[in-house]
Coordinates of C-alpha atoms and ligand atoms in Angstrom, one line a residue:
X18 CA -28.5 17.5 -32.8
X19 CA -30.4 15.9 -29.9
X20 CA -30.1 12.3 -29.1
X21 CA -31.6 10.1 -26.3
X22 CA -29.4 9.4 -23.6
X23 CA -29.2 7.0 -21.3
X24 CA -26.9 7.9 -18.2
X25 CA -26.6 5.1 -15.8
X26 CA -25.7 6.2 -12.0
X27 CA -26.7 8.9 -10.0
X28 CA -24.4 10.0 -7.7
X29 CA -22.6 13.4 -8.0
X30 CA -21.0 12.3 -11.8
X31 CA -23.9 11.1 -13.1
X32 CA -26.3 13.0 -12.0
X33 CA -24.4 16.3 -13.3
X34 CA -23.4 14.6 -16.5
X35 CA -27.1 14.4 -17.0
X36 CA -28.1 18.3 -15.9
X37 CA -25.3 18.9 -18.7
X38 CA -27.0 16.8 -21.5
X39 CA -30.4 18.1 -20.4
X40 CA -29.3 21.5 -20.6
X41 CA -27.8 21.2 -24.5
X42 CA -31.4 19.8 -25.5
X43 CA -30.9 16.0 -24.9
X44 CA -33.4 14.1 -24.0
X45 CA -32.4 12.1 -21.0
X46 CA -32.7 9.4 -18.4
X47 CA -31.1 8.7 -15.3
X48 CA -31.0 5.0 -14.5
X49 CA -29.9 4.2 -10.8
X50 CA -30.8 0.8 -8.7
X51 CA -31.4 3.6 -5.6
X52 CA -32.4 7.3 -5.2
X53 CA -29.9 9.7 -6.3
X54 CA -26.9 10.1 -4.3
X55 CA -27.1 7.5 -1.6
X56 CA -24.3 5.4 -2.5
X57 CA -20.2 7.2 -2.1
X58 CA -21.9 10.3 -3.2
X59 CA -23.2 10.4 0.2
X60 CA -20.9 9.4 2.6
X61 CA -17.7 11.5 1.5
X62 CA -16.5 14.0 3.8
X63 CA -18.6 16.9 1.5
X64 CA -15.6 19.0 0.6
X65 CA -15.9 20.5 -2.8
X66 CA -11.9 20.9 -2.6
X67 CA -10.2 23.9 -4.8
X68 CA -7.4 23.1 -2.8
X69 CA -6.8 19.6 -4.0
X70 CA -4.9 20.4 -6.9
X71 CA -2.5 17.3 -7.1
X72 CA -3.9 13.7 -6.5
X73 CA -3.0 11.7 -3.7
X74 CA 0.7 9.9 -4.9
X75 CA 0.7 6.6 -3.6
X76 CA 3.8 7.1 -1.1
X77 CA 7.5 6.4 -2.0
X78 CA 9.4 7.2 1.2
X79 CA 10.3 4.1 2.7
X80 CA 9.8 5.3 6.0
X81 CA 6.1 6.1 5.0
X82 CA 5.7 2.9 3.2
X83 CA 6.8 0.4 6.0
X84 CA 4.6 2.7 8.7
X85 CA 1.5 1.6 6.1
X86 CA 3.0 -1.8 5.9
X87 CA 3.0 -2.8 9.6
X88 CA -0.2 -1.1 10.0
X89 CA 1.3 1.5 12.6
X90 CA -0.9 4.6 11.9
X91 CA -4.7 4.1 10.8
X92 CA -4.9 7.0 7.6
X93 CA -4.0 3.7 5.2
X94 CA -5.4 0.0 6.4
X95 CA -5.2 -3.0 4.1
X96 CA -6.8 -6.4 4.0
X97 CA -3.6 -8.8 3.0
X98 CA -5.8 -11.2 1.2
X99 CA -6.5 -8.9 -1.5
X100 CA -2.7 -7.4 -2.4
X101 CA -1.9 -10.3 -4.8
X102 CA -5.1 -9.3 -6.8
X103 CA -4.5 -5.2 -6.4
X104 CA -0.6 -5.7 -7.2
X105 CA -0.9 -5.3 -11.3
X106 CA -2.8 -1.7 -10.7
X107 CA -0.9 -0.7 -7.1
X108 CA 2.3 -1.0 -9.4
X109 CA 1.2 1.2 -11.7
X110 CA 0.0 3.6 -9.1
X111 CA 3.5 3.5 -7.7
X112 CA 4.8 4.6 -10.9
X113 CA 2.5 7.3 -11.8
X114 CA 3.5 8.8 -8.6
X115 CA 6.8 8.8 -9.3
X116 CA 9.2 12.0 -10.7
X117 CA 8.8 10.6 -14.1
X118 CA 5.1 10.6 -14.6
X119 CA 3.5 12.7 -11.7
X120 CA 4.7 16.5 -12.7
X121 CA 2.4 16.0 -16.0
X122 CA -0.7 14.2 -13.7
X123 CA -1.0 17.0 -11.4
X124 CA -0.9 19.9 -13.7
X125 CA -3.5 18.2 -15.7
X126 CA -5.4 17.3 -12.2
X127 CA -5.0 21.2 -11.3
X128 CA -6.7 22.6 -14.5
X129 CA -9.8 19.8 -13.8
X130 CA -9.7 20.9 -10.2
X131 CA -9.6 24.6 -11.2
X132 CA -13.1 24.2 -12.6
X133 CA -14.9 22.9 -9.6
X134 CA -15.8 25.8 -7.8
X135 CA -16.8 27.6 -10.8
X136 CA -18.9 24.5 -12.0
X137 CA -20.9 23.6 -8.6
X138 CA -21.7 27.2 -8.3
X139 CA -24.4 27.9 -10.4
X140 CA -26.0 24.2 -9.5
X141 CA -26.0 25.0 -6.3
X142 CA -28.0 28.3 -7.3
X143 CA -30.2 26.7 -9.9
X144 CA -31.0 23.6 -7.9
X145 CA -31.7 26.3 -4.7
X146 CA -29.1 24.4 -2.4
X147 CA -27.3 26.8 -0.6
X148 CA -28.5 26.1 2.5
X149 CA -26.2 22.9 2.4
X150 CA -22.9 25.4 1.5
X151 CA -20.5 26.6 3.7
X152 CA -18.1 28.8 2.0
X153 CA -15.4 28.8 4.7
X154 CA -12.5 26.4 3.7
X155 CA -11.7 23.7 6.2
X156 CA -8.8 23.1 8.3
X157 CA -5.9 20.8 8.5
X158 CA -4.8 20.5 12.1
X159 CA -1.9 20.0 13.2
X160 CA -0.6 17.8 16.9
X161 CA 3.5 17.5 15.5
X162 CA 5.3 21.0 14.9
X163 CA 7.5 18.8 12.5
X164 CA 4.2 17.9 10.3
X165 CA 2.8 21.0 10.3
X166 CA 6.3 22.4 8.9
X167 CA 6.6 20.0 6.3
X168 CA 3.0 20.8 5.4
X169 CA 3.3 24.6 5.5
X170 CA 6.3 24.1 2.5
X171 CA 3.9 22.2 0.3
X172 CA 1.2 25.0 1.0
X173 CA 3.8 27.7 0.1
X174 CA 4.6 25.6 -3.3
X175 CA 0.9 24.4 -4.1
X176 CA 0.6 28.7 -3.7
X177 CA 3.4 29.6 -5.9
X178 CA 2.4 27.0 -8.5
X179 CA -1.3 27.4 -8.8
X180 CA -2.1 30.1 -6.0
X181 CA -4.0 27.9 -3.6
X182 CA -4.5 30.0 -0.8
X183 CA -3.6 29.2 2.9
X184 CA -3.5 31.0 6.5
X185 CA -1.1 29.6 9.0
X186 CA -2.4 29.7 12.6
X187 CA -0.4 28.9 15.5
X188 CA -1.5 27.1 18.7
X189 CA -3.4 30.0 20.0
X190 CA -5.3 31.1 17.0
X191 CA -6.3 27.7 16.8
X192 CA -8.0 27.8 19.9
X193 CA -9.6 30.4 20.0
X194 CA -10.6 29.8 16.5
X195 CA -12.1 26.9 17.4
X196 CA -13.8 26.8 21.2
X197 CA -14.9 22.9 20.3
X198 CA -10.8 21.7 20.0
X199 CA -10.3 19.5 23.6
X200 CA -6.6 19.4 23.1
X201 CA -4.0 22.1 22.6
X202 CA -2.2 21.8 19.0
X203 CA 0.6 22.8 17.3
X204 CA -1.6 25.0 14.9
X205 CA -3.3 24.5 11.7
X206 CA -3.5 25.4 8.1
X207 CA -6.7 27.1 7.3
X208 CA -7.3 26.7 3.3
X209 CA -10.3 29.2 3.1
X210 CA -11.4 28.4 -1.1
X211 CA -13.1 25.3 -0.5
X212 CA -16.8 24.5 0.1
X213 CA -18.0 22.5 2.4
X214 CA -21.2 20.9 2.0
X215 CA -23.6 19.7 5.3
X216 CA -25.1 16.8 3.7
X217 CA -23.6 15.7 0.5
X218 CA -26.2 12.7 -0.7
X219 CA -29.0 15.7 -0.2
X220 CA -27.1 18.2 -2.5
X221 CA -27.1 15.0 -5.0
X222 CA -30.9 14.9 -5.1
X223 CA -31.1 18.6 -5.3
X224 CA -28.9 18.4 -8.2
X225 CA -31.5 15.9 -9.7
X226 CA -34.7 17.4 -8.9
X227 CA -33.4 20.1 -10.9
X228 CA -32.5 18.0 -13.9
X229 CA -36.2 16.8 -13.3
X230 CA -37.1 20.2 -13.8
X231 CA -35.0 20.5 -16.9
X232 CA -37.4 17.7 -18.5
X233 CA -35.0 14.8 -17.7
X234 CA -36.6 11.5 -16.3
X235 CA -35.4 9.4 -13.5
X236 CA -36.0 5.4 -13.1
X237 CA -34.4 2.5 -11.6
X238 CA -33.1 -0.2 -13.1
X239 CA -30.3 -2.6 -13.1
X240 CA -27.2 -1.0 -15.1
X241 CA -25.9 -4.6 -15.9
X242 CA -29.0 -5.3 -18.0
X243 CA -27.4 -3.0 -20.5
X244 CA -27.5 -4.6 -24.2
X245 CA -26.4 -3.4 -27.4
X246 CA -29.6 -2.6 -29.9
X247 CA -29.6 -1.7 -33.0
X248 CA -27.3 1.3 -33.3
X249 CA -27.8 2.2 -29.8
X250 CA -28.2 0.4 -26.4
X251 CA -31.1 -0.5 -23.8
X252 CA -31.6 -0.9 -20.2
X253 CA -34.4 -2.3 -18.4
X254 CA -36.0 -0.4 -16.2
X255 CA -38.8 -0.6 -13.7
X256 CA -40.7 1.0 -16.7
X257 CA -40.2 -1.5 -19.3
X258 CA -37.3 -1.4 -21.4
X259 CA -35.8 1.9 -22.6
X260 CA -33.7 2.5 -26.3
X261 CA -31.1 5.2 -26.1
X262 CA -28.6 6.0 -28.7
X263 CA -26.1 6.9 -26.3
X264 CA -25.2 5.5 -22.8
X265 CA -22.8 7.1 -20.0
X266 CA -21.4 4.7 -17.7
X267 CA -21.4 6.6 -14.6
X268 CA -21.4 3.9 -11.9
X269 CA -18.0 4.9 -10.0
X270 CA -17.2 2.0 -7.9
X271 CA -19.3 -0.4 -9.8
X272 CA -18.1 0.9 -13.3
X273 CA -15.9 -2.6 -13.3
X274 CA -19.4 -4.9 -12.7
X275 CA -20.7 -3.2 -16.2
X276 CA -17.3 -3.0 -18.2
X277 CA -15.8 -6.6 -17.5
X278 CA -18.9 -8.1 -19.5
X279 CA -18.3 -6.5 -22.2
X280 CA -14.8 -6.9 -22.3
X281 CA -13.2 -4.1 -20.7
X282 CA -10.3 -4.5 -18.3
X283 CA -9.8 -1.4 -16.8
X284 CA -7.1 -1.3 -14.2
X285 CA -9.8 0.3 -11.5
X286 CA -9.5 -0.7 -7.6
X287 CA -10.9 1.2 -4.6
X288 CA -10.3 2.6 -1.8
X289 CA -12.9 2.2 0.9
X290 CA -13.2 4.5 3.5
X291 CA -16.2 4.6 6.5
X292 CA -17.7 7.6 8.4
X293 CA -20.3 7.7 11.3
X294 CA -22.0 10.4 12.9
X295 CA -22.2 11.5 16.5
X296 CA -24.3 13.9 18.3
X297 CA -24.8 15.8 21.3
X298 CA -21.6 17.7 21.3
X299 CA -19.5 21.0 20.9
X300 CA -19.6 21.4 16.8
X301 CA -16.6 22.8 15.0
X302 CA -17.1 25.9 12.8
X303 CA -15.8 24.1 9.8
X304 CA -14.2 20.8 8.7
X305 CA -11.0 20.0 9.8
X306 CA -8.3 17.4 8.6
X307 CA -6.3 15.4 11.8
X308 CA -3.4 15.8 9.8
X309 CA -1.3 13.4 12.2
X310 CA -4.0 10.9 12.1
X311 CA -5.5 10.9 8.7
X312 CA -9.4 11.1 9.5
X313 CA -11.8 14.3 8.5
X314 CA -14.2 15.4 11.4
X315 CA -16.8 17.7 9.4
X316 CA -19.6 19.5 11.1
X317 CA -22.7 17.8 9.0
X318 CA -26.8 18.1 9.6
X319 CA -27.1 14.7 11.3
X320 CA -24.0 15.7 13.4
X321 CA -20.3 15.8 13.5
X322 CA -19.3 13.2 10.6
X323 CA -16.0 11.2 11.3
X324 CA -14.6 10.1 8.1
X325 CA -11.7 7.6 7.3
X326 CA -8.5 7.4 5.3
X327 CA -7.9 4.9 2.6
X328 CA -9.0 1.0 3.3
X329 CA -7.6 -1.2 0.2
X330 CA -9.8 -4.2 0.0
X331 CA -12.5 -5.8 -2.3
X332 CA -15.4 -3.3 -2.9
X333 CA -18.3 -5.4 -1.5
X334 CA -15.5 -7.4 1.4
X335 CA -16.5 -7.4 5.0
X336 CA -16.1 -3.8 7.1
X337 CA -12.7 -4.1 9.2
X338 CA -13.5 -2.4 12.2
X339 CA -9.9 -1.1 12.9
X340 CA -10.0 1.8 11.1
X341 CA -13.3 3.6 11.5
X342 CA -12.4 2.3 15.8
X343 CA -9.0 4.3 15.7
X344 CA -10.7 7.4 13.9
X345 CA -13.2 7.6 16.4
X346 CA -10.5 7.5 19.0
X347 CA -8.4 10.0 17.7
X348 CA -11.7 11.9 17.1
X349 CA -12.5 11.6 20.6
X350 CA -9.4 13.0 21.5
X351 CA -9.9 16.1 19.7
X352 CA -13.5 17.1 20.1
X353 CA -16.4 15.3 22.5
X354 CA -18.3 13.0 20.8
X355 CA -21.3 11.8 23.0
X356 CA -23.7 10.0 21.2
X357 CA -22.9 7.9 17.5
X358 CA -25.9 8.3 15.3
X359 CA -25.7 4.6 13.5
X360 CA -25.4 1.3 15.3
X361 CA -22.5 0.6 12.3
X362 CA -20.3 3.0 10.6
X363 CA -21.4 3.8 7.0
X364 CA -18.9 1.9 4.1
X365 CA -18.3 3.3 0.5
X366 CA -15.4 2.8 -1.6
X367 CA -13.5 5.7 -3.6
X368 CA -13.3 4.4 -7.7
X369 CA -9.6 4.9 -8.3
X370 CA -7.2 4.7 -11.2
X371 CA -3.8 3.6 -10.8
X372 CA -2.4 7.2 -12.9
X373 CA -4.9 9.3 -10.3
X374 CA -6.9 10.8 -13.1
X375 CA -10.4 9.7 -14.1
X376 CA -11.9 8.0 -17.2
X377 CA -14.3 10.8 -19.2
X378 CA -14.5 10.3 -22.4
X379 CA -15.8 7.7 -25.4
X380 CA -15.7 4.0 -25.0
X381 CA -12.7 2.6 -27.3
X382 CA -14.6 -0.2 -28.8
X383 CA -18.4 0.8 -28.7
X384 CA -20.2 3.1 -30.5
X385 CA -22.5 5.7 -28.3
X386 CA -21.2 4.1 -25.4
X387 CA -19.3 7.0 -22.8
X388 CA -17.8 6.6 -19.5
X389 CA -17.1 9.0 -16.8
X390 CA -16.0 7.6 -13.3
X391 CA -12.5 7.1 -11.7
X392 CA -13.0 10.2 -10.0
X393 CA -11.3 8.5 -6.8
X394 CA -10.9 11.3 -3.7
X395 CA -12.4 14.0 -5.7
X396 CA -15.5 12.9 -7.0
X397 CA -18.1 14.9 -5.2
X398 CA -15.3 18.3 -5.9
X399 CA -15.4 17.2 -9.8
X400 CA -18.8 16.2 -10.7
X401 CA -19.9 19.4 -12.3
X402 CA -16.7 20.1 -14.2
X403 CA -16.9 16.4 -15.6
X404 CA -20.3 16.1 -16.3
X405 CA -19.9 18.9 -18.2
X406 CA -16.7 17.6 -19.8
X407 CA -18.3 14.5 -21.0
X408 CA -21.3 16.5 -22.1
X409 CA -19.7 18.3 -24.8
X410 CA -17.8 15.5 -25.9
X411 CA -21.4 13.5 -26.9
X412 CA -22.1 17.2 -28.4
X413 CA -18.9 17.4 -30.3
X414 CA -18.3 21.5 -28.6
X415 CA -14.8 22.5 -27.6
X416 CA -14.3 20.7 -24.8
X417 CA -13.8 22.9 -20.4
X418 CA -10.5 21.0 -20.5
X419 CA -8.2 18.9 -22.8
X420 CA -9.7 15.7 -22.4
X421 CA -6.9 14.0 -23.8
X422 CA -5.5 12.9 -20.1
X423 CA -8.9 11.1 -19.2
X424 CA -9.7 9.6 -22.1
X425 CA -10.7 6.0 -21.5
X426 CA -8.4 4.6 -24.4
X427 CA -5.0 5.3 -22.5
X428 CA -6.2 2.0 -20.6
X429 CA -7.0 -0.2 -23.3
X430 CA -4.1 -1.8 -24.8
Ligands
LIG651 C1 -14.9 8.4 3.2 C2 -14.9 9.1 1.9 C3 -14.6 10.5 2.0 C4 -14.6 11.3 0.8 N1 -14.5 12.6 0.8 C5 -14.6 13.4 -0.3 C6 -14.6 14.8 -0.2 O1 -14.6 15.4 0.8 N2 -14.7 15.5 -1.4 C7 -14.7 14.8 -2.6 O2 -14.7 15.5 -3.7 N3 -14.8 13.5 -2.7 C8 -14.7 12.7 -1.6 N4 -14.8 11.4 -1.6 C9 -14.8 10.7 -2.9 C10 -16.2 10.8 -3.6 O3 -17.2 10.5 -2.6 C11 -16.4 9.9 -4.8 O4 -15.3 10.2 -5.7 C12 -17.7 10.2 -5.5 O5 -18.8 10.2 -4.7 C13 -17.9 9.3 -6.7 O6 -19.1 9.7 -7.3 P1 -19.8 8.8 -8.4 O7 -21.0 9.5 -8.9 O8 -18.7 8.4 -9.4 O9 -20.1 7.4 -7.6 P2 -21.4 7.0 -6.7 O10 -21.8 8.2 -5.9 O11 -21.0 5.8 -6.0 O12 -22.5 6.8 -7.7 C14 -22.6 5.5 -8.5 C15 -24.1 5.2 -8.6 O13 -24.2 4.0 -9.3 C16 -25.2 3.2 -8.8 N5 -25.1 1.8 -9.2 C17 -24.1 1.0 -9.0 N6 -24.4 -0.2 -9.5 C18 -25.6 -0.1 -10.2 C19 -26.4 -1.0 -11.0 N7 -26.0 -2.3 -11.2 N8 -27.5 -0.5 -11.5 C20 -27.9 0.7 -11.3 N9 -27.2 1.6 -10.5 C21 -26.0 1.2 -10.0 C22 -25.2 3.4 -7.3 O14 -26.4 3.2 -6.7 C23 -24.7 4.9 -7.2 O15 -25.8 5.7 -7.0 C24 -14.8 10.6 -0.5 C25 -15.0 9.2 -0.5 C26 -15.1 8.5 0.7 C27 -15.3 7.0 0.6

């Protein structure tokens, strides 16, 4: 039966959660403070990744952890004022990653992942977007022999266990592979099934001019004006207020700034991460991973995007400059990088759950209320596939996956 929805957020999860409840006949709105897309939906590195078929573990080796620790390489940066608040969920994160708990997480992670591809395809076709695809894979590159050949292992497993697909390349394939590369490398990993996308925010508001087109309406308004009415809930909006009988929370990092109020404490923390642009330069032929260094350089439309690792701080704390100055040097020293687009490196934050999954599903103690964010590294890859997850869990159809390892009430004790 169709119901008025109310699905608050539009970036990549909420926007395609509400092209899913348009499509089954709903009638919806899409409630964002901004434009679609402009927030971490944006500024990600634009890899729809079929490759990423286990989460990133938060590190056990202890070589690994005291390199993080003392700040040594500039993938992972930390602001020390905020570990006593992020202990409670980093512990948890620690465990999940363990052997006991992380086996289970990644083959449910793979079968989400497995449906990404398949699910951005025919958005990209309806919403007439294929001029931002590139359907080359990326690369991981490679400076140390010795992490290449660890890497190279785990690319033979992630094959055998859920046939990823890889290429090795040595040093000299590399090169002449890709004419851009300054320095000469140990080699590379080429993963050619993932998409690459050239401006991720604008495939966002393709995505929602074509739930426009679908009959769905698109305001702004302030998510945490969200009551409960009646048997439903309201917003207001720049319109006036709007009814809905159901609502999505689909705010990613801001998820928390909604829930706490009414009395949710979800174990949620982010990892920030920054990018910049520069111009002017040799352009690589597809993304590539500094595997050694832990930044993405990915050939975008306002110019080579350098993207950062994992930052863990307070959402809205000040930028640290250290990390987004050492990408750009290690950058630098891979590809010339003439001009930078913006005066200051863009900041988002990645919405993360400390067992790596995200939160689709119901709300455990309010009716017509739904949540689907949590979605962490892979949120632009998994938009479709969890859109239409949560989708035909308001519609009560058998469900793209068994949503039994998201659903929201594994966090509410
Ligand atoms: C540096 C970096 C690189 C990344 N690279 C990749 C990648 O290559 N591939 C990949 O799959 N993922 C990547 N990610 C992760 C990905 O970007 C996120 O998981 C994803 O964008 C989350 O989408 P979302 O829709 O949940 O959140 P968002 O895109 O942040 O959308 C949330 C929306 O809520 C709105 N909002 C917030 N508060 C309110 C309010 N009070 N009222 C109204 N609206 C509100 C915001 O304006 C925003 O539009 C990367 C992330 C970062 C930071």
């Amino acid at each position: 039966m169709s119901a008025t929805v109310l699905v608050l957020g539009a970036g990549m999860v909420g926007t395609c959660t509400a092209i899913h409840l348009a499509m089954r006949g709903h009638s919806v709105v899409l409630a964002d403070r901004r434009a679609p897309g402009e927030e971490t939906s944006y500024g990600n590195a634009g890899l729809i990744q079929q490759e990423a078929v286990e989460p990133y573990a938060f590190p056990r080796e202890a070589a690994k952890l005291l390199r993080v620790a003392f700040k040594r390489g500039i993938d992972v940066n930390y602001h020390a004022a905020a570990l006593p608040g992020l202990a409670g969920p980093l512990a948890r994160y620690w465990q999940a990653s363990g052997p006991a708990h992380y086996p289970a997480i990644a083959q449910a992670y793979a079968r989400f992942i497995a449906q990404a591809i398949p699910e951005h395809a025919p958005l990209i076709a309806a919403a007439g977007a294929d001029d931002l695809v590139q359907r080359t894979g990326y690369r991981w590159v490679f400076r140390e022999q010795a992490t290449m050949d660890e890497a190279l292992a785990r690319a033979e497993r992630l094959h055998r266990d859920y046939g990823v697909q890889h290429l090795a390349m040595d040093a000299g394939a590399l090169a002449a592979a890709e004419p851009a590369l300054k320095l000469r490398l140990a080699g590379a990993i080429h993963w050619p099934q993932p998409w690459a996308v050239a401006d991720p925010g604008a495939l966002v508001a393709r995505y929602a001019a074509h739930f426009a087109r679908l009959g769905g309406r698109i305001v702004q308004a302030d998510a945490t004006t969200l009551r409960a009415q009646g048997s439903g809930w309201a917003v207001q909006t720049s319109d006036g207020q709007l009814d809905a009988e159901h609502a999505v929370v689909a705010l990613g990092p801001w998820a928390d700034t909604l829930l706490r109020p009414l009395g949710y404490r979800l174990p949620l923390f982010v990892k920030r991460g920054y990018h910049r642009h520069y111009q002017g330069g040799p352009v690589p032929t597809m993304p590539w991973l500094d595997a050694d260094r832990g930044l993405v350089v990915a050939p975008m439309q306002r110019g080579v995007r350098v993207t950062t690792g994992a930052e863990f701080a307070p959402r809205d704390a000040a930028a640290t400059p250290r990390q987004m100055a050492g990408a750009e040097a290690a950058a630098r020293e891979l590809l010339d990088l003439p001009q930078p687009v913006e005066a200051e490196p863009w900041r988002g934050a990645r919405p993360c759950t400390p067992d790596m999954l995200p939160v689709v599903g119901p709300a455990p103690r309010h009716r017509g209320l739904w949540f689907n964010f949590g979605h962490a590294h892979q949120g632009f890859t998994l938009g479709p596939a969890s859109g239409r997850l949560l989708a035909e869990l308001i519609a009560g159809e058998a469900p793209l996956v068994d949503p039994a390892p998201y659903a929201p009430a594994r966090f509410d004790a």
